[in-house]
Short mmCIF file of C-alpha atoms in Angstrom, two decimals:
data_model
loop_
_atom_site.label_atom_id
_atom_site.label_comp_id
_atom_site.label_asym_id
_atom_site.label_seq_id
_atom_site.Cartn_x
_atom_site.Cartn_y
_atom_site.Cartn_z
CA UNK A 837 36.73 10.98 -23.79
CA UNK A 838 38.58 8.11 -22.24
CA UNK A 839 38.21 6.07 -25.45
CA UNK A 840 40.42 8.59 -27.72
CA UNK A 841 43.12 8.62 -24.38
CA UNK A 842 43.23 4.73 -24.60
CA UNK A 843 43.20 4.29 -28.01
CA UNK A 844 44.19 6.78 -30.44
CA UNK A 845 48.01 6.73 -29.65
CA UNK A 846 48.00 3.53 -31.06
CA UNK A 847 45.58 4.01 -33.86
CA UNK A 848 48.00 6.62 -34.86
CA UNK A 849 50.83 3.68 -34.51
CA UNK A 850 48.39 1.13 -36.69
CA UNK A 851 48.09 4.17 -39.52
CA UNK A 852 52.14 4.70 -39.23
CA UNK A 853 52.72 1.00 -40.20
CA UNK A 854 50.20 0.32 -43.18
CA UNK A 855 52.24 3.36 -44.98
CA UNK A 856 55.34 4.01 -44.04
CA UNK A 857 57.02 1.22 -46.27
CA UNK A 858 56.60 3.38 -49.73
CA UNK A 859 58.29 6.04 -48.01
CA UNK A 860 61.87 4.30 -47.21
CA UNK A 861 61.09 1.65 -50.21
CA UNK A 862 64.52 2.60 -51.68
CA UNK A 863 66.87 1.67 -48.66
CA UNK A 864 64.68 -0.95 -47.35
CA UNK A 865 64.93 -2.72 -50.46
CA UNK A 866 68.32 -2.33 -50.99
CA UNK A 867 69.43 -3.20 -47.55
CA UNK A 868 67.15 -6.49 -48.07
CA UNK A 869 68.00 -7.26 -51.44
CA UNK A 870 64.36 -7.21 -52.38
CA UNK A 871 62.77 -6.37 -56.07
CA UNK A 872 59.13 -4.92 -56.56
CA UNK A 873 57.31 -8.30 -56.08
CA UNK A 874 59.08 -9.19 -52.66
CA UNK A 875 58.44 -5.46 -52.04
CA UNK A 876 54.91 -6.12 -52.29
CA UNK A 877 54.59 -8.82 -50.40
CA UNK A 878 56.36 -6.99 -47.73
CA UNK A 879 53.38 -4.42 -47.13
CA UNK A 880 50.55 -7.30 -47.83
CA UNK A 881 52.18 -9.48 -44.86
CA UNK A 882 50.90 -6.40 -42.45
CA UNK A 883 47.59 -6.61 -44.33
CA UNK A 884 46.97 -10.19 -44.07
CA UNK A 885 48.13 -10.99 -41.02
CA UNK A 886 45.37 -8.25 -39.85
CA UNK A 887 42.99 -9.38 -41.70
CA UNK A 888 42.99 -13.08 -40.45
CA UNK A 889 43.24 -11.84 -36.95
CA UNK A 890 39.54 -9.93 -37.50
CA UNK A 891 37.65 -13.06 -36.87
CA UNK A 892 39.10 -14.16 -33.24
CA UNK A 893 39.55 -10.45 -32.63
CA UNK A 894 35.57 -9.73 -33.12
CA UNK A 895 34.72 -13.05 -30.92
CA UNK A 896 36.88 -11.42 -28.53
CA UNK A 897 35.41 -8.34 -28.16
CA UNK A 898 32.24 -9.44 -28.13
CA UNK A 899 33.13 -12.15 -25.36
CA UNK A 900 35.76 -11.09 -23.29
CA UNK A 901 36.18 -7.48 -24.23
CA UNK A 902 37.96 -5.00 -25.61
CA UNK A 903 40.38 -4.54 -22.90
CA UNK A 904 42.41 -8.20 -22.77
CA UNK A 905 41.89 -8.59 -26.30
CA UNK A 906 44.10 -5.21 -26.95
CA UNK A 907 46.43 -5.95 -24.15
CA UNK A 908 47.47 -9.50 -25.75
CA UNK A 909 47.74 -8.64 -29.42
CA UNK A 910 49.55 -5.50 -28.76
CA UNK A 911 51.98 -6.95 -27.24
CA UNK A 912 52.39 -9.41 -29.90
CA UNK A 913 52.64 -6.34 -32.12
CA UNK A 914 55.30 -5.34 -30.27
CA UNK A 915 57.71 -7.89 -30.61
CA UNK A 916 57.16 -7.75 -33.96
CA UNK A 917 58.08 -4.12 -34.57
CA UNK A 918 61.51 -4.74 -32.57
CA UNK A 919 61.97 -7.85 -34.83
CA UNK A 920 61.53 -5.20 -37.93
CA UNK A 921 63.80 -3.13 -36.83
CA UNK A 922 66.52 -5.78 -37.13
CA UNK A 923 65.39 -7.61 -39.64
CA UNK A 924 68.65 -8.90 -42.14
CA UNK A 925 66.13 -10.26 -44.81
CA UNK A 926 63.02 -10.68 -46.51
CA UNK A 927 61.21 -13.50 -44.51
CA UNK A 928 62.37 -11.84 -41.15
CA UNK A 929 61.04 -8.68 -42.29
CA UNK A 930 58.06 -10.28 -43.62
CA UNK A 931 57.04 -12.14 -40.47
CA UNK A 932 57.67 -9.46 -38.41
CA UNK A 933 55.44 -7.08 -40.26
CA UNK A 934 52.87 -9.39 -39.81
CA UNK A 935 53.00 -9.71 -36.08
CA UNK A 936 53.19 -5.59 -36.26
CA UNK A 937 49.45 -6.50 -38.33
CA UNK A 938 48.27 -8.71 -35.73
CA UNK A 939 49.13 -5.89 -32.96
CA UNK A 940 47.00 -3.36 -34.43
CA UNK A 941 44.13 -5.81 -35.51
CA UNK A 942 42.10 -4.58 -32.87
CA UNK A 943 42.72 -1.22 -32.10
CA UNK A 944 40.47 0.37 -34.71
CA UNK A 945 37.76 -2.08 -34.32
CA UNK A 946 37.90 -2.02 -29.92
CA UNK A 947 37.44 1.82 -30.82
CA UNK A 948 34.48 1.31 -32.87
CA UNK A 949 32.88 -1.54 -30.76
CA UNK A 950 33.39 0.58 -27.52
CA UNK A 951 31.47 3.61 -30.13
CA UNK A 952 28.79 1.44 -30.74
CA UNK A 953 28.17 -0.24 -27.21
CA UNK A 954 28.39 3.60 -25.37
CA UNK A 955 27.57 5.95 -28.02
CA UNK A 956 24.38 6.97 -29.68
CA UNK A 957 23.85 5.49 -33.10
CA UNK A 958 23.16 8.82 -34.63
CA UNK A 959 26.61 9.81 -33.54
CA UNK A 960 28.46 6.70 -34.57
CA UNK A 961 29.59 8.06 -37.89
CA UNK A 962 31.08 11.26 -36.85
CA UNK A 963 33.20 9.90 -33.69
CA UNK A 964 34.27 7.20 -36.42
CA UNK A 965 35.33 9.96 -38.76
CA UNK A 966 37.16 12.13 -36.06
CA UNK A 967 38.77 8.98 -34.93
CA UNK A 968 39.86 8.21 -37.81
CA UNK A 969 40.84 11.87 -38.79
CA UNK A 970 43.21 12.54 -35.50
CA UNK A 971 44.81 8.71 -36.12
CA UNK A 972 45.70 9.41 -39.72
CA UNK A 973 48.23 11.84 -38.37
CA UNK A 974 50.09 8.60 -38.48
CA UNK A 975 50.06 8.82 -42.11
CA UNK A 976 51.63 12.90 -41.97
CA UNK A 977 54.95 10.88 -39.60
CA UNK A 978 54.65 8.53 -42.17
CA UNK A 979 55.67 10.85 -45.08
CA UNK A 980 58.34 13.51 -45.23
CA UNK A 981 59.61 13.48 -41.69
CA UNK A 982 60.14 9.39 -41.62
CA UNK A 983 62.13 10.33 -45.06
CA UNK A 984 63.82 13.16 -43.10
CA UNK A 985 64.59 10.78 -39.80
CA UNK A 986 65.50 7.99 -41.97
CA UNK A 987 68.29 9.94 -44.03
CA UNK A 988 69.83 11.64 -40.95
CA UNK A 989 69.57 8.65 -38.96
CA UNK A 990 69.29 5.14 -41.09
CA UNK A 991 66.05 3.63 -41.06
CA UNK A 992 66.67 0.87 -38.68
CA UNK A 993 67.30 3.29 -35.66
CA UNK A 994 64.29 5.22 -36.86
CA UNK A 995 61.81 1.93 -36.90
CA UNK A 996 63.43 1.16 -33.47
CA UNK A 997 62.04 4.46 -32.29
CA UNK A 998 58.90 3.46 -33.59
CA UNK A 999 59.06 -0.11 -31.84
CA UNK A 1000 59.46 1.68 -28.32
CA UNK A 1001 56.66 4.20 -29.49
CA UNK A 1002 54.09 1.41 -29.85
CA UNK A 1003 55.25 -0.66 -26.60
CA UNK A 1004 54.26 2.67 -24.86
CA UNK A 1005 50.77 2.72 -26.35
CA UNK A 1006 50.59 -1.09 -25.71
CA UNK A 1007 51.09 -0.23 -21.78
CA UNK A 1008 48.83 2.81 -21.84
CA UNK A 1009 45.64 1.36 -23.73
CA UNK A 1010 46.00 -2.00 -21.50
CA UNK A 1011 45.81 0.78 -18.37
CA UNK A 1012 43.23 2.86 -19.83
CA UNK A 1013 40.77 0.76 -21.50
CA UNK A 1014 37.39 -0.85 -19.81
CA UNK A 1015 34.86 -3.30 -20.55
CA UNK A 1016 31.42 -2.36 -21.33
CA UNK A 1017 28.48 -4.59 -19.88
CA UNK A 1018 27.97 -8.02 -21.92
CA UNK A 1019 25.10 -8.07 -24.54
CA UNK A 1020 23.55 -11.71 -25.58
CA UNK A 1021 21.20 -12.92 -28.36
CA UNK A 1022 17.47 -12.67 -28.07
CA UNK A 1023 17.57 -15.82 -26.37
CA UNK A 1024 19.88 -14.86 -23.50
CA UNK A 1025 22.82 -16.74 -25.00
CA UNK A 1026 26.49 -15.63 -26.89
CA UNK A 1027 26.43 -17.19 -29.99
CA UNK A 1028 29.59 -18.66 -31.06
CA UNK A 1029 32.37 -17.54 -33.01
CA UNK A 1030 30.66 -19.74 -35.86
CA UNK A 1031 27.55 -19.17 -35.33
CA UNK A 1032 27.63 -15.52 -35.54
CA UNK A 1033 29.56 -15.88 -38.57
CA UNK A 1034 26.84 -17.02 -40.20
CA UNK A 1035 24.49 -14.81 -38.91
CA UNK A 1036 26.77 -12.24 -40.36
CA UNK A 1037 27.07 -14.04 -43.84
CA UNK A 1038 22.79 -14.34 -43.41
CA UNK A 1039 22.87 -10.51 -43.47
CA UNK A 1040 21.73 -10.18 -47.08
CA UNK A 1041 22.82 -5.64 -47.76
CA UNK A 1042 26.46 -7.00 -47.17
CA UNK A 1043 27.11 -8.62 -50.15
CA UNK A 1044 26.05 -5.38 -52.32
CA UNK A 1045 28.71 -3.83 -49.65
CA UNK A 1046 31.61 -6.36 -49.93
CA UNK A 1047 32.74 -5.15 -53.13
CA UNK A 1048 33.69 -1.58 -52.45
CA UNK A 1049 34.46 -2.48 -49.24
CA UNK A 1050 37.15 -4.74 -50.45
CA UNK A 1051 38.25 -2.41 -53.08
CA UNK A 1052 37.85 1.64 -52.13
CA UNK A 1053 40.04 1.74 -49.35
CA UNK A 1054 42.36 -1.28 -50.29
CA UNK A 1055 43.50 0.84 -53.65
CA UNK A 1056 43.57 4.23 -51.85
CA UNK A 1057 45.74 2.47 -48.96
CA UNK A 1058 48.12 0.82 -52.37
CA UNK A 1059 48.74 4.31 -53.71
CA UNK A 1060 49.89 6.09 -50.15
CA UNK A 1061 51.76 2.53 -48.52
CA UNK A 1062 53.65 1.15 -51.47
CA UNK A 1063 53.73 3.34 -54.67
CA UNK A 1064 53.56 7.02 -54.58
CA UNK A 1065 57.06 7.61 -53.50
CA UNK A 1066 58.70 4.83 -56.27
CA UNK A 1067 56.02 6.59 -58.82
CA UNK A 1068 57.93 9.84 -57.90
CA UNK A 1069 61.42 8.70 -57.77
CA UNK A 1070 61.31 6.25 -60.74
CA UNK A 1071 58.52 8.59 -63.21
CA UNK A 1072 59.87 12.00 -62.17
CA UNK A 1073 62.97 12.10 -60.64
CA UNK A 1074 62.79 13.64 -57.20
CA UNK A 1075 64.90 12.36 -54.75
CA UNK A 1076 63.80 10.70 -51.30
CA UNK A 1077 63.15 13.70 -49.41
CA UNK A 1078 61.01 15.28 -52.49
CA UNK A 1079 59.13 12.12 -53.09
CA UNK A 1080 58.42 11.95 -49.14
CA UNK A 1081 56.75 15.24 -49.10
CA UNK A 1082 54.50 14.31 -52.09
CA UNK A 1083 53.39 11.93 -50.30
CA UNK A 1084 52.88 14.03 -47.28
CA UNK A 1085 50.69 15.98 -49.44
CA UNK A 1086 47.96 12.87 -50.43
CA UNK A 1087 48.15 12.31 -46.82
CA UNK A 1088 47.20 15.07 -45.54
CA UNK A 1089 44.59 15.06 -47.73
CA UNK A 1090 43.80 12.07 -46.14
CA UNK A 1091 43.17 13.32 -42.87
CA UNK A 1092 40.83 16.60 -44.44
CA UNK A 1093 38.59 14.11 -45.74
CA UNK A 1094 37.72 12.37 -43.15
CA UNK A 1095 36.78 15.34 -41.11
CA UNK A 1096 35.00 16.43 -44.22
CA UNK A 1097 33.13 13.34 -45.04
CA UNK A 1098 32.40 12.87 -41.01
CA UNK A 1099 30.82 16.58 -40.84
CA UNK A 1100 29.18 15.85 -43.96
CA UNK A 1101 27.26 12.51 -43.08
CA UNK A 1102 26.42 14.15 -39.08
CA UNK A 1103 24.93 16.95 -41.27
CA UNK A 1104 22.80 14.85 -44.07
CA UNK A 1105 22.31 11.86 -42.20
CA UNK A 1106 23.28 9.67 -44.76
CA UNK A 1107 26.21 7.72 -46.09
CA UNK A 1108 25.35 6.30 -49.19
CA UNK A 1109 25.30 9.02 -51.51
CA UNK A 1110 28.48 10.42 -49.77
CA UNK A 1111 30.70 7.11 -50.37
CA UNK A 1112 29.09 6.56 -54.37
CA UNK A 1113 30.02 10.03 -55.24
CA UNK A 1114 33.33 10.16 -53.48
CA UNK A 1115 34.51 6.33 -55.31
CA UNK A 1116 33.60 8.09 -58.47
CA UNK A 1117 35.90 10.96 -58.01
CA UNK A 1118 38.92 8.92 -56.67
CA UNK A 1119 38.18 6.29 -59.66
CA UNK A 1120 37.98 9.43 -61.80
CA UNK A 1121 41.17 10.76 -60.13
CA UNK A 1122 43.24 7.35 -61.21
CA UNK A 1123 41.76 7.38 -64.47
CA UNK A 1124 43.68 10.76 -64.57
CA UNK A 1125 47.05 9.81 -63.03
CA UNK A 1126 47.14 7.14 -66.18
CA UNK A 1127 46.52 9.67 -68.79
CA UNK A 1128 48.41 12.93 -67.98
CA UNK A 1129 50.46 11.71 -64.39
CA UNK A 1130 53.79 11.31 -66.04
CA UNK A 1131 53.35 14.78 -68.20
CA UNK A 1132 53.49 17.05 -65.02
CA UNK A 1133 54.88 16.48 -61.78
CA UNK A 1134 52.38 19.40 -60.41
CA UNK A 1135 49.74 17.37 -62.12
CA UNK A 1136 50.45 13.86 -60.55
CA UNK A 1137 50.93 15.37 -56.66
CA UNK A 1138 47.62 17.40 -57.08
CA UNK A 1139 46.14 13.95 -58.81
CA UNK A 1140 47.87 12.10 -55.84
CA UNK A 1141 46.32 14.92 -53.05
CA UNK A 1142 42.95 14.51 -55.07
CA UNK A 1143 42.00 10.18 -54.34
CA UNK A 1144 43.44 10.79 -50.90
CA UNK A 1145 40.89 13.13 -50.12
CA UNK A 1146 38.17 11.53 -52.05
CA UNK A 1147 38.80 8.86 -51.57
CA UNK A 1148 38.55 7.98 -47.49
CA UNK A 1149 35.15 6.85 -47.20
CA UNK A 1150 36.34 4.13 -44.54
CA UNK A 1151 34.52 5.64 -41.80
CA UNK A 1152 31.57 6.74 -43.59
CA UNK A 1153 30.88 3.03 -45.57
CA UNK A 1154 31.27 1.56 -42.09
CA UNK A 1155 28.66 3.48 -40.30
CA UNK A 1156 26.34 2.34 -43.19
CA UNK A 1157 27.24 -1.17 -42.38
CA UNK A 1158 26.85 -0.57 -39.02
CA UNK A 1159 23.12 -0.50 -39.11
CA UNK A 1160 22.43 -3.94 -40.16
CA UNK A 1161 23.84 -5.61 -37.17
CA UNK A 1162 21.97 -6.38 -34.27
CA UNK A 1163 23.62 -5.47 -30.81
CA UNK A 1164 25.01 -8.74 -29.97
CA UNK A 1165 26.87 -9.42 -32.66
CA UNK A 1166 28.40 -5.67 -32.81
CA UNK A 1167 31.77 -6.77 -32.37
CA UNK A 1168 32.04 -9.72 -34.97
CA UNK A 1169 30.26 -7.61 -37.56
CA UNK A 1170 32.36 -4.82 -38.01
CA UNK A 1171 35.34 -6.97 -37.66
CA UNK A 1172 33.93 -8.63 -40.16
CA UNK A 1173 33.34 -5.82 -42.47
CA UNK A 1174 37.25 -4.36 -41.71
CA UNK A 1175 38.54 -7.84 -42.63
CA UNK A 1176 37.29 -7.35 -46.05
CA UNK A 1177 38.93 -3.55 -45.72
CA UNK A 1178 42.30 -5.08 -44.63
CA UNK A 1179 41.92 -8.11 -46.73
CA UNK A 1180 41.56 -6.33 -49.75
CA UNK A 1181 44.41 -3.99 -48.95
CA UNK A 1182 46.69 -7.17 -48.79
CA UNK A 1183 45.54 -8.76 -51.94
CA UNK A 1184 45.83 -5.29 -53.58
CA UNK A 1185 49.25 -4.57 -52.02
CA UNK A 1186 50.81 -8.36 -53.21
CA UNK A 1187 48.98 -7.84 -56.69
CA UNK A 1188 50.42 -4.53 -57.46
CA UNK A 1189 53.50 -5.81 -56.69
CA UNK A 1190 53.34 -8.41 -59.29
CA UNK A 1191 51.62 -6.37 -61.53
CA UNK A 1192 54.36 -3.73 -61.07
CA UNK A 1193 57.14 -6.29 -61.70
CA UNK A 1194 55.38 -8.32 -64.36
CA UNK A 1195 55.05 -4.83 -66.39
CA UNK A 1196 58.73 -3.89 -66.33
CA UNK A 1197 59.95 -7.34 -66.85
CA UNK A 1198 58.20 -7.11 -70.28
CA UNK A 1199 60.13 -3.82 -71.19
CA UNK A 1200 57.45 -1.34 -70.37
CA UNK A 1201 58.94 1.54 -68.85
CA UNK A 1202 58.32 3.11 -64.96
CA UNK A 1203 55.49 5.62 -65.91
CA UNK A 1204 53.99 3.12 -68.40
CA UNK A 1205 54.02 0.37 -65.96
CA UNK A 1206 52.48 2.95 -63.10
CA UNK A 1207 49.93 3.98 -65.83
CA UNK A 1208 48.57 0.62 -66.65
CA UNK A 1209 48.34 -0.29 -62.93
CA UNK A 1210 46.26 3.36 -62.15
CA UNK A 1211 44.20 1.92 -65.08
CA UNK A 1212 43.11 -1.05 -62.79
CA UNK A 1213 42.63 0.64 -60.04
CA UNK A 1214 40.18 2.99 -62.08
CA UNK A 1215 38.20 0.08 -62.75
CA UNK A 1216 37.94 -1.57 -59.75
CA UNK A 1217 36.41 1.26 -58.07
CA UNK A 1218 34.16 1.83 -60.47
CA UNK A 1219 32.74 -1.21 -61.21
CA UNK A 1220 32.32 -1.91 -57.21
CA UNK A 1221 30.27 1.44 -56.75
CA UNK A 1222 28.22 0.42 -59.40
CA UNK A 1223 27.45 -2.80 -57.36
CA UNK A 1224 27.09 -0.60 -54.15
CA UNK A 1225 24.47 1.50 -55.76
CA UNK A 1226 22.12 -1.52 -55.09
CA UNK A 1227 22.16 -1.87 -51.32
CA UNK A 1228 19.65 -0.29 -49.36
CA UNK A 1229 20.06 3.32 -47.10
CA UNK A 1230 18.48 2.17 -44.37
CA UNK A 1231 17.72 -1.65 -42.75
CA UNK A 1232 14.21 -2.57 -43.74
CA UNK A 1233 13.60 -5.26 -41.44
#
């Protein structure tokens, strides 16, 4: 359909940039002069930067539609992957990673508005999970052949490849995209970007989602972005290339459960049981990596593979959002929702990082330091499905 023409090529573009960085970490660093922290706050710029632009970007579609508001911030996103390419420090390569966030703040969510507005609901969740399946082939360039382009060519000419890659995709989804009809309020009228703010916030099932939806895919997203490949070059040795394949494995993984998870919600019908189980398993999965990780290398990739495939229950948690928001407010709400995704990924991206450097500055060693933060991230997801247990399958009202 016209949707995955406009769209997916630079989906595919949004995946490549919230996980390549772990992959060239080691000459991106040293070419910057950057430690773990700065490191850190190198991925969460791309993170918060997208999740700040989710507000405007849901008025937006809701109000002038999905085609202008992709056209604009694209090629905003554009600049900024040009400026990356050429960055010659930190706060260069910082801002421009987060214009590169603010150019793929909408692409995901214009997908799933234009879903929801054209779509039947009963086959929301599986075109979310396919979608989100084919684009996560971002995450397989991502991995072992951006290590393999990056050693044979240097990783600025490689990210400059990348730059004219997603000015293409800028030019094709601003050709290819159209607006669906307007939708108002019971009353006739668009409520504001305030307004339906709080209608959002009013919308009590949300609150027994925000937790997991902050934390499931933000740690998952941590793992495959910043810290597999310095977990396998620091705790086990491999080289660049090695480490890059490793983490072409977890994503790969990725992508197989999506498609799994989609074909298993279009098949049961429901989501909630699908996303508790599949948190417990990639908390589970963590848990693991702390204990035996830095005793096998087999071990820690198939632990790695394991909470990559569990572990993507993006698509599925959204479509159980999804049907608490009336039709009107469509857009804002799942913006809404995904700036609590991207939010959290940010948050968890900078905090690793500190956690990360705060461990090794007091003398803990690499797979000590990586154990302790897999601890953490164990938690988190645990204690947030917990939460999640509470909200309701199915609106009530």
């Amino acid at each position: 359909m016209t949707i995955f023409f406009a769209l997916l090529p630079a989906y595919v573009l949004s995946i490549f940039y919230r996980s390549f960085l772990s992959v060239i970490a080691g000459p991106v660093m040293g070419d910057l002069r950057i430690g773990p922290a700065e490191f850190g706050l190198l991925g969460a710029a791309w993170f918060m930067a997208f999740a700040l632009a989710q507000f405007p970007v849901g008025w937006a579609l809701d109000r002038i539609g999905p085609r202008r508001t992709v056209a604009v911030t694209m090629a905003i996103g554009s600049a900024g992957a040009f400026l990356f390419a050429q960055a010659g420090n930190a706060d260069t390569a910082t801002v421009a990673m987060a214009l590169v966030g603010i150019g793929c703040s909408p692409i995901f969510m214009a997908s799933l508005y234009l879903f929801a507005r054209t779509e039947a609901p009963a086959r929301f969740g599986l075109l979310t999970s396919i979608f989100i399946g084919l684009g996560s082939l971002g995450n397989l360039v991502g991995a072992a052949p951006l290590a393999l382009a990056a050693q044979a060519y240097g990783w600025r000419p490689t990210m400059l490849a990348f730059a004219v890659a997603f000015l293409l995709a800028t030019v094709l989804a601003a050709a290819l995209v159209r607006d669906p009809p307007e939708v108002t309020d019971a009353s006739g009228k668009h409520e504001g970007l305030l307004q339906g703010l709080k209608s959002i916030v009013a919308i009590g099932p949300l609150w027994l989602l925000a937790p997991l939806t902050l934390v499931g895919y933000a740690i998952v997203a941590t793992a495959r972005g910043l810290w597999i490949a310095p977990y396998m070059t620091q705790v086990h040795g491999l080289d660049g290339i090695a480490a890059g394949h490793a983490a072409l494995g977890m994503a790969t993984m990725m992508v197989v459960g999506a498609f799994v998870y989609g074909a298993l919600q279009k098949r049961a019908g429901r989501s909630k049981a699908l996303v508790a189980w599949g948190t417990v398993a990639t908390g589970a999965g963590f848990a693991l990596l702390a204990l035996i990780g830095a005793q096998s290398l087999a071990g820690a990739i198939l632990l790695f593979a394991l909470v990559g495939a569990t572990g993507f229950t993006y698509a599925i948690l959204m479509a159980h959002a999804r049907i608490f928001f009336p039709e009107h407010l469509v857009g804002r709400g799942m913006t809404c929702l995904n700036f609590l995704f991207i939010a959290g990924a940010g948050l968890i991206q900078w905090g690793s990082g500190w956690f990360v450097a705060a461990q090794r500055a007091d003398g803990r060693d690499a797979a000590v330091a990586f154990a302790n933060m897999h601890w953490v991230f164990a938690a988190l997801l645990l204690v947030s499905t917990a939460i999640y247990l509470a909200t309701p399958e199915r609106k009530t009202a």
